Coordinates of C-alpha atoms in Angstrom, one line a residue:
M1 CA -7.5 -94.0 -51.1
A2 CA -8.8 -90.6 -48.6
E3 CA -8.8 -87.6 -50.1
K4 CA -7.0 -84.8 -47.2
P5 CA -9.4 -82.3 -45.9
M6 CA -9.2 -79.2 -47.6
N7 CA -7.6 -76.3 -45.6
M8 CA -9.6 -73.8 -45.3
S9 CA -7.9 -70.9 -43.1
T10 CA -4.6 -71.4 -46.0
E11 CA -7.8 -71.7 -49.2
I12 CA -10.4 -69.7 -48.5
P13 CA -10.0 -66.0 -47.1
S14 CA -12.8 -65.2 -44.0
N15 CA -15.3 -62.8 -43.4
E16 CA -13.4 -60.7 -41.6
D17 CA -10.0 -60.9 -43.2
T18 CA -12.5 -59.0 -46.5
H19 CA -14.1 -56.5 -44.0
K20 CA -10.3 -55.2 -43.7
E21 CA -9.3 -55.1 -47.0
D22 CA -12.8 -52.8 -47.7
I23 CA -11.4 -50.4 -45.5
R24 CA -10.0 -47.4 -46.4
C25 CA -7.5 -44.7 -43.6
L26 CA -8.2 -40.9 -43.8
T27 CA -6.0 -38.4 -42.7
T28 CA -7.4 -35.8 -40.5
L29 CA -7.7 -32.4 -41.8
S30 CA -8.1 -31.4 -38.1
H31 CA -7.6 -32.0 -33.6
F32 CA -11.0 -32.9 -31.7
G33 CA -12.4 -34.1 -29.6
F34 CA -10.5 -33.8 -26.1
E35 CA -7.4 -33.0 -27.6
C36 CA -8.5 -29.3 -28.2
F37 CA -8.3 -28.0 -24.7
P38 CA -4.3 -26.7 -24.8
T39 CA -5.9 -25.2 -28.0
Q40 CA -8.7 -23.8 -26.0
M41 CA -6.6 -22.7 -23.5
V42 CA -3.7 -20.1 -25.5
N43 CA -6.6 -18.7 -27.8
K44 CA -8.8 -18.0 -24.4
S45 CA -5.4 -16.5 -23.0
I46 CA -4.8 -14.7 -26.3
R47 CA -7.9 -13.1 -26.1
K48 CA -7.3 -12.6 -22.9
G49 CA -4.2 -10.7 -23.0
F50 CA -1.2 -11.0 -20.2
S51 CA -0.7 -9.3 -17.9
F52 CA 3.4 -8.6 -16.2
N53 CA 4.5 -6.3 -13.5
I54 CA 8.2 -6.0 -12.9
L55 CA 9.8 -4.2 -9.8
C56 CA 12.9 -2.1 -10.5
V57 CA 15.0 -1.2 -7.0
G58 CA 18.3 0.7 -7.3
E59 CA 20.1 4.5 -7.3
T60 CA 19.1 7.2 -9.2
G61 CA 20.8 6.9 -12.5
I62 CA 22.1 2.9 -12.1
G63 CA 20.2 2.2 -16.0
K64 CA 16.8 0.6 -14.8
S65 CA 14.9 2.2 -17.9
T66 CA 17.8 1.5 -20.7
L67 CA 17.7 -2.2 -19.1
I68 CA 13.3 -2.9 -19.2
N69 CA 13.6 -0.1 -22.6
T70 CA 16.3 -3.1 -24.0
L71 CA 14.4 -6.1 -22.9
F72 CA 11.3 -5.1 -24.3
N73 CA 12.6 -3.5 -27.8
T74 CA 10.3 -0.6 -26.9
N75 CA 11.6 3.3 -26.3
M76 CA 9.8 4.1 -23.3
K77 CA 10.2 7.9 -23.3
E78 CA 10.6 9.2 -18.9
S79 CA 11.8 12.0 -17.5
K80 CA 15.1 12.4 -15.8
S81 CA 15.4 11.6 -12.4
S82 CA 16.8 13.4 -9.1
H83 CA 19.1 13.1 -7.1
F84 CA 17.6 15.6 -5.0
Y85 CA 14.3 13.7 -3.3
S86 CA 13.4 14.3 0.4
K87 CA 12.5 10.9 0.6
V88 CA 12.3 7.0 -1.6
G89 CA 8.8 7.2 -3.8
L90 CA 7.6 4.3 -6.6
K91 CA 7.2 5.6 -10.2
V92 CA 4.6 3.3 -11.6
R93 CA 3.6 3.6 -15.4
T94 CA 1.8 0.8 -17.1
F95 CA 2.4 0.2 -21.2
E96 CA 0.2 -1.4 -23.6
L97 CA 3.2 -4.1 -26.0
L98 CA 2.1 -6.3 -29.1
E99 CA 3.8 -8.6 -30.5
T100 CA 3.1 -11.1 -33.2
N101 CA -0.8 -10.4 -32.2
I102 CA 0.7 -11.5 -28.4
P103 CA -0.4 -8.4 -26.4
L104 CA 0.8 -8.1 -23.0
K105 CA 0.5 -5.1 -20.6
L106 CA 3.5 -4.8 -19.0
T107 CA 3.6 -2.7 -15.5
V108 CA 6.8 -0.6 -13.8
V109 CA 7.3 0.2 -10.9
K110 CA 10.0 1.7 -10.3
T111 CA 12.1 3.3 -7.7
V112 CA 13.1 7.3 -7.2
G113 CA 15.6 8.4 -4.7
Y114 CA 16.7 5.7 -3.4
G115 CA 20.1 5.6 -1.0
D116 CA 19.8 9.7 -2.3
Q117 CA 19.2 10.1 1.3
I118 CA 21.9 11.0 4.2
N119 CA 19.4 9.0 6.2
K120 CA 19.3 5.2 4.8
E121 CA 17.3 3.1 7.4
A122 CA 13.9 3.5 6.2
S123 CA 14.3 3.6 2.2
Y124 CA 13.3 -0.3 2.0
Q125 CA 10.1 0.8 4.0
P126 CA 8.1 2.3 0.4
V127 CA 9.4 -0.8 -1.7
V128 CA 7.4 -3.3 1.1
D129 CA 4.3 -0.8 1.6
Y130 CA 3.7 -1.3 -2.0
L131 CA 4.3 -4.8 -2.3
D132 CA 1.4 -5.6 0.8
A133 CA -0.4 -2.9 -0.7
Q134 CA -1.2 -5.5 -4.2
F135 CA -1.1 -8.1 -1.5
E136 CA -4.0 -6.4 0.2
L137 CA -5.6 -5.7 -2.4
Y138 CA -6.1 -8.9 -4.3
L139 CA -7.6 -10.3 -1.1
Q140 CA -9.8 -7.8 -0.5
E141 CA -11.0 -9.0 -3.7
E142 CA -10.5 -12.5 -2.5
L143 CA -12.8 -11.9 0.5
K144 CA -16.4 -10.0 -1.1
I145 CA -19.2 -11.7 -1.5
K146 CA -19.6 -10.8 -5.0
R147 CA -15.7 -11.1 -6.5
S148 CA -14.8 -10.8 -10.4
L149 CA -11.3 -12.3 -9.7
S150 CA -11.3 -13.1 -14.1
D151 CA -11.6 -9.0 -14.6
Y152 CA -9.7 -8.7 -11.9
Q153 CA -6.5 -5.6 -12.5
D154 CA -3.7 -7.9 -10.7
S155 CA -1.6 -5.3 -9.9
R156 CA 0.7 -7.8 -8.1
I157 CA 4.3 -7.9 -8.1
H158 CA 5.9 -10.6 -10.2
V159 CA 9.8 -10.3 -10.5
C160 CA 11.7 -7.8 -9.0
F161 CA 15.3 -6.9 -10.0
Y162 CA 17.5 -5.7 -8.2
F163 CA 20.6 -3.5 -9.7
I164 CA 23.6 -3.1 -7.7
S165 CA 26.0 -0.8 -7.6
P166 CA 29.4 -2.5 -10.2
T167 CA 31.9 -1.4 -6.6
G168 CA 33.5 -4.4 -7.2
H169 CA 34.0 -5.4 -3.7
S170 CA 30.9 -6.5 -2.1
L171 CA 27.0 -5.5 -1.4
K172 CA 26.3 -2.3 0.1
S173 CA 24.5 -2.0 4.3
L174 CA 21.5 -1.1 2.4
D175 CA 21.4 -3.8 0.4
L176 CA 21.1 -6.2 2.4
L177 CA 19.0 -4.2 4.4
T178 CA 16.1 -3.9 1.5
L179 CA 16.8 -8.1 0.3
K180 CA 16.2 -9.0 3.8
N181 CA 13.2 -6.9 3.6
I182 CA 11.1 -8.4 0.6
D183 CA 12.6 -11.5 -0.2
R184 CA 9.2 -12.9 1.8
R185 CA 7.2 -11.1 -0.9
V186 CA 8.3 -10.9 -4.0
N187 CA 10.7 -12.9 -6.1
I188 CA 14.8 -11.7 -6.5
I189 CA 16.9 -11.9 -9.8
P190 CA 19.8 -9.7 -8.2
L191 CA 21.8 -7.9 -10.8
I192 CA 24.9 -6.2 -11.1
A193 CA 24.0 -2.6 -13.6
K194 CA 26.8 -1.3 -16.1
A195 CA 28.5 -4.7 -15.7
D196 CA 30.9 -3.5 -18.6
S197 CA 33.3 -1.0 -15.4
L198 CA 34.2 -5.0 -14.3
S199 CA 36.7 -7.1 -15.8
K200 CA 36.4 -10.1 -16.8
S201 CA 37.7 -11.5 -12.9
D202 CA 37.0 -9.1 -11.6
L203 CA 33.4 -9.1 -12.1
Q204 CA 33.6 -13.2 -11.6
R205 CA 35.0 -12.2 -7.8
F206 CA 32.4 -9.7 -7.4
K207 CA 29.3 -12.6 -8.4
S208 CA 31.1 -14.8 -5.8
N209 CA 30.9 -12.1 -2.9
I210 CA 27.7 -11.0 -3.6
M211 CA 25.9 -15.2 -3.4
R212 CA 28.1 -15.3 -0.7
E213 CA 27.1 -12.6 1.7
L214 CA 23.0 -13.5 0.2
T215 CA 24.3 -17.1 1.8
S216 CA 25.3 -15.4 4.7
H217 CA 22.0 -13.6 5.7
G218 CA 19.9 -15.1 4.7
I219 CA 18.5 -14.3 1.9
Q220 CA 16.3 -16.1 -0.6
I221 CA 16.7 -14.8 -4.6
Y222 CA 14.4 -16.8 -6.9
Q223 CA 14.9 -19.9 -8.1
F224 CA 14.5 -21.2 -11.3
P225 CA 13.4 -24.6 -12.2
I226 CA 15.4 -27.5 -12.0
D227 CA 13.8 -29.0 -14.2
D228 CA 15.1 -26.6 -17.8
E229 CA 17.8 -28.0 -18.1
S230 CA 19.1 -23.4 -19.1
S231 CA 18.1 -22.5 -16.4
A232 CA 20.2 -24.5 -14.1
Q233 CA 23.5 -23.8 -15.7
V234 CA 22.2 -20.1 -15.2
S235 CA 21.2 -20.7 -11.5
G236 CA 24.6 -21.3 -11.2
Q237 CA 26.0 -17.9 -12.7
L238 CA 23.5 -15.2 -10.6
P239 CA 23.7 -12.3 -10.3
L240 CA 23.5 -11.4 -13.8
A241 CA 25.8 -9.3 -15.5
V242 CA 24.1 -6.5 -17.6
V243 CA 24.4 -3.9 -20.0
G244 CA 21.0 -2.3 -21.4
S245 CA 21.8 0.5 -24.2
M246 CA 19.0 1.1 -26.9
E247 CA 22.1 2.5 -29.2
E248 CA 22.6 0.8 -33.0
V249 CA 26.1 0.8 -33.5
K250 CA 28.4 -0.9 -36.6
V251 CA 29.8 -3.9 -35.7
G252 CA 31.5 -5.6 -39.5
K253 CA 28.5 -4.8 -41.8
R254 CA 25.9 -5.7 -39.3
M255 CA 24.2 -3.3 -37.1
V256 CA 24.0 -4.4 -32.8
R257 CA 23.1 -2.6 -30.2
G258 CA 25.5 -2.0 -28.3
R259 CA 27.6 1.1 -27.2
H260 CA 30.6 2.3 -28.5
Y261 CA 33.9 3.0 -26.6
P262 CA 37.1 4.6 -27.6
W263 CA 38.6 0.8 -27.1
G264 CA 35.8 -1.5 -29.3
V265 CA 32.3 -2.0 -28.9
L266 CA 29.9 -3.7 -26.1
Q267 CA 27.6 -5.8 -27.7
V268 CA 24.8 -5.8 -25.8
E269 CA 23.8 -9.3 -27.2
N270 CA 26.7 -11.0 -27.4
E271 CA 26.8 -13.4 -24.3
S272 CA 30.1 -12.9 -24.1
H273 CA 30.2 -9.8 -23.6
C274 CA 27.2 -9.4 -20.4
D275 CA 24.5 -11.7 -19.5
F276 CA 21.4 -9.6 -20.9
V277 CA 20.9 -12.1 -23.6
K278 CA 20.4 -15.5 -21.0
L279 CA 18.5 -12.3 -18.5
R280 CA 16.1 -11.9 -21.9
D281 CA 15.9 -15.8 -22.6
L282 CA 15.1 -16.3 -18.8
L283 CA 12.4 -13.7 -18.2
L284 CA 10.5 -13.6 -21.3
S285 CA 11.2 -17.0 -22.6
T286 CA 10.5 -19.6 -20.3
N287 CA 9.9 -18.3 -16.4
M288 CA 7.1 -15.8 -17.2
E289 CA 4.9 -17.9 -15.9
D290 CA 6.7 -19.8 -13.1
L291 CA 7.3 -16.2 -11.5
K292 CA 3.0 -15.1 -11.5
D293 CA 3.0 -19.0 -10.4
Q294 CA 5.3 -18.7 -7.1
T295 CA 4.2 -14.6 -6.6
H296 CA 0.7 -16.6 -5.8
T297 CA 1.4 -20.1 -4.2
Q298 CA 4.1 -18.7 -2.3
H299 CA 5.0 -15.2 -1.6
Y300 CA 0.5 -14.0 -1.6
E301 CA 0.2 -17.5 0.5
C302 CA 2.3 -16.5 2.9
Y303 CA 1.1 -12.9 3.5
R304 CA -2.7 -14.5 3.2
R305 CA -2.0 -16.2 6.0
N306 CA -0.3 -14.5 8.4
R307 CA -2.9 -11.5 6.9
L308 CA -5.9 -14.3 8.1
Q309 CA -3.8 -15.4 11.4
K310 CA -4.0 -11.7 12.6
L311 CA -7.4 -11.5 11.6
G312 CA -7.8 -14.9 14.5
F313 CA -8.8 -17.4 11.7
N314 CA -6.6 -20.7 12.0
D315 CA -7.3 -23.9 10.2
T316 CA -7.5 -25.6 14.2
G317 CA -9.2 -25.0 16.8
R318 CA -7.6 -25.4 20.6
N319 CA -6.8 -29.7 20.5
N320 CA -5.5 -29.7 17.3
Q321 CA -8.4 -31.0 15.6
P322 CA -10.2 -29.1 12.2
V323 CA -12.0 -27.0 12.3
S324 CA -13.9 -24.9 9.1
F325 CA -14.4 -21.1 7.8
Q326 CA -17.8 -21.0 9.5
E327 CA -17.4 -22.4 12.5
M328 CA -14.4 -20.4 13.3
Y329 CA -16.3 -17.1 11.7
E330 CA -19.4 -17.7 14.2
A331 CA -16.5 -17.8 16.8
K332 CA -14.8 -14.7 16.3
R333 CA -18.5 -13.4 15.5
K334 CA -20.0 -14.6 19.5
E335 CA -16.4 -13.6 20.4
F336 CA -16.4 -10.0 18.2
Q337 CA -20.3 -9.0 19.7
A338 CA -19.6 -10.0 23.1
Q339 CA -16.2 -7.5 22.7
C340 CA -18.9 -4.9 21.8
Q341 CA -21.0 -5.6 24.4
R342 CA -18.5 -5.1 26.5
E343 CA -16.9 -2.3 25.6
E344 CA -20.7 -0.6 24.9
E345 CA -20.9 -1.3 28.8
E346 CA -17.7 0.3 29.3
L347 CA -18.6 3.3 27.4
K348 CA -21.9 3.6 29.2
H349 CA -20.5 4.1 32.9
M350 CA -17.8 5.5 31.7
F351 CA -20.4 8.5 30.4
M352 CA -22.2 7.7 33.9
Q353 CA -19.5 8.2 35.5
R354 CA -19.2 11.6 33.4
V355 CA -22.0 12.8 33.5
K356 CA -22.2 12.7 37.6
E357 CA -19.4 14.1 37.7
K358 CA -21.2 17.2 35.8
E359 CA -23.2 17.3 38.0
L360 CA -20.8 17.6 41.0
T361 CA -19.1 20.0 39.3
F362 CA -22.4 21.9 38.2
K363 CA -24.0 22.1 42.0
D364 CA -20.8 23.2 42.6
A365 CA -20.8 25.9 39.9
E366 CA -24.4 27.1 41.3
K367 CA -23.7 27.0 44.8
E368 CA -21.2 29.3 44.6
L369 CA -23.5 31.2 42.6
Q370 CA -25.8 31.5 44.4
D371 CA -23.5 32.2 47.8
K372 CA -21.7 35.1 45.8
F373 CA -25.4 36.3 44.9
E374 CA -26.6 36.3 48.6
H375 CA -23.1 38.4 49.0
L376 CA -23.7 41.1 46.7
K377 CA -27.8 40.9 47.7
R378 CA -26.6 41.3 51.5
I379 CA -24.2 44.3 49.9
Q380 CA -27.2 46.4 47.9
Q381 CA -29.3 45.5 51.3
E382 CA -26.4 47.1 53.6
E383 CA -26.2 49.3 50.7
I384 CA -29.7 51.1 50.9
L385 CA -29.9 51.0 54.4
K386 CA -26.9 53.8 54.4
L387 CA -28.2 55.6 51.9
E388 CA -32.0 55.8 53.7
E389 CA -29.6 57.2 57.1
E390 CA -28.0 59.1 55.1
R391 CA -31.3 60.7 53.4
R392 CA -32.5 60.9 56.8
K393 CA -29.7 62.9 58.3
L394 CA -29.8 65.6 55.1
E395 CA -33.8 66.0 55.1
E396 CA -33.1 66.8 59.3
Q397 CA -30.3 69.1 58.1
I398 CA -32.9 70.4 55.5
I399 CA -35.3 71.0 58.5
D400 CA -32.4 72.9 60.9
F401 CA -32.0 74.5 57.4
Y402 CA -35.0 77.0 57.1
R403 CA -35.3 76.7 60.7
M404 CA -32.5 79.1 61.1
R405 CA -33.2 80.5 58.3
A406 CA -36.9 82.0 59.2
A407 CA -35.1 82.5 62.8
S408 CA -32.8 85.1 61.3
D409 CA -34.6 87.0 58.8
P410 CA -36.5 90.2 60.2
P411 CA -40.0 91.5 60.2
Q412 CA -41.1 93.7 57.8
T413 CA -43.6 96.6 58.7
P414 CA -46.5 98.3 57.7
A415 CA -45.8 100.9 55.9
C416 CA -42.8 99.5 53.9
T417 CA -45.5 97.3 52.6
N418 CA -48.0 99.9 51.8
V419 CA -45.3 102.3 49.9
K420 CA -44.2 98.6 48.2
K421 CA -47.7 98.6 47.0
D422 CA -48.5 102.0 46.1
K423 CA -44.8 100.9 43.9
D424 CA -47.0 98.1 41.6
R425 CA -50.1 100.4 41.5
K426 CA -48.3 102.9 39.5
K427 CA -47.3 99.8 36.9

């Protein structure tokens, strides 16, 4: 009886299985490969440091400095602003902050004298000029042949805190005028300042009125990213009602930042009292980088496009065909050279015309002087003739005088003559 064949796969282990059993699994102590790229970027950014620029627009004494101090938990000592400025100005200050070894260069730009003038029509213009000036500086740096954008101190405003007075009714005409002129230039976050002066019902009604007015006038404010759930929820609570305070008050057994009133204590970091915590989290924790990206990709690009179009640069030619920058530059250079040549010819023609006019003027003046000289010469000759005639007459009169004198004098006798000689001799 034949024996059954042996099943090699079940009774004898293969070489591959033996090799797998000999492998030791080791755990890595650190990351390696291209997965370290984010870490490299973080380390590089920390070494370079971060920068952030804030613009605060609001009336004098509305709490701009207090809110900034509360946000960054620092005391930026500043002198109190006056209400007697003849025009609106801007105060720029830069601070070096450090938080858990993360450096931040914070630039705060605040309005001075905003809303204090009787005529407020041009109160927004210094703000617009400043925003455009920072865009222009960055554009000029970009257009340089030798650029240094990596070391360039970016002064473009990343966010604008627009402080609204807690009137409880609606926005002022100055608010609408300013927001309308800056909404295309900067990310705007509207804030209701000193929100503790309004009750909760009045505050909600005031928020609804403000958002309704912003929408009806087509004013665009900063839209928080919708991919973040907390940011999306806060977008429906704009404008944020904030209260700032660096004063520490005692609540129970702990010290908190807030304001002490006769009726109780308002806690700045209590979300049921105000929206300060929401603003701090949205600004510093989640959307600071997005604000910088929006500034560069949206507001700066809009300014850059308009500026280059005013200079005559376009992406398409006459037939809507794509045109390279070099071709556009060559066309503009030729056009500029032709314009310079035309202006040079016009200046030459104008110069020759003026020279001819001057020559005619000089010839007329010379002729006038020559005629005057001839006239004076004739007068002189006539005077000389008159004097000669008078001299001749005087000479004739003298001759006649001597003749008359000689004729009138009697002749002397000889005796008298001898007597005279004897007298002379005796002497």
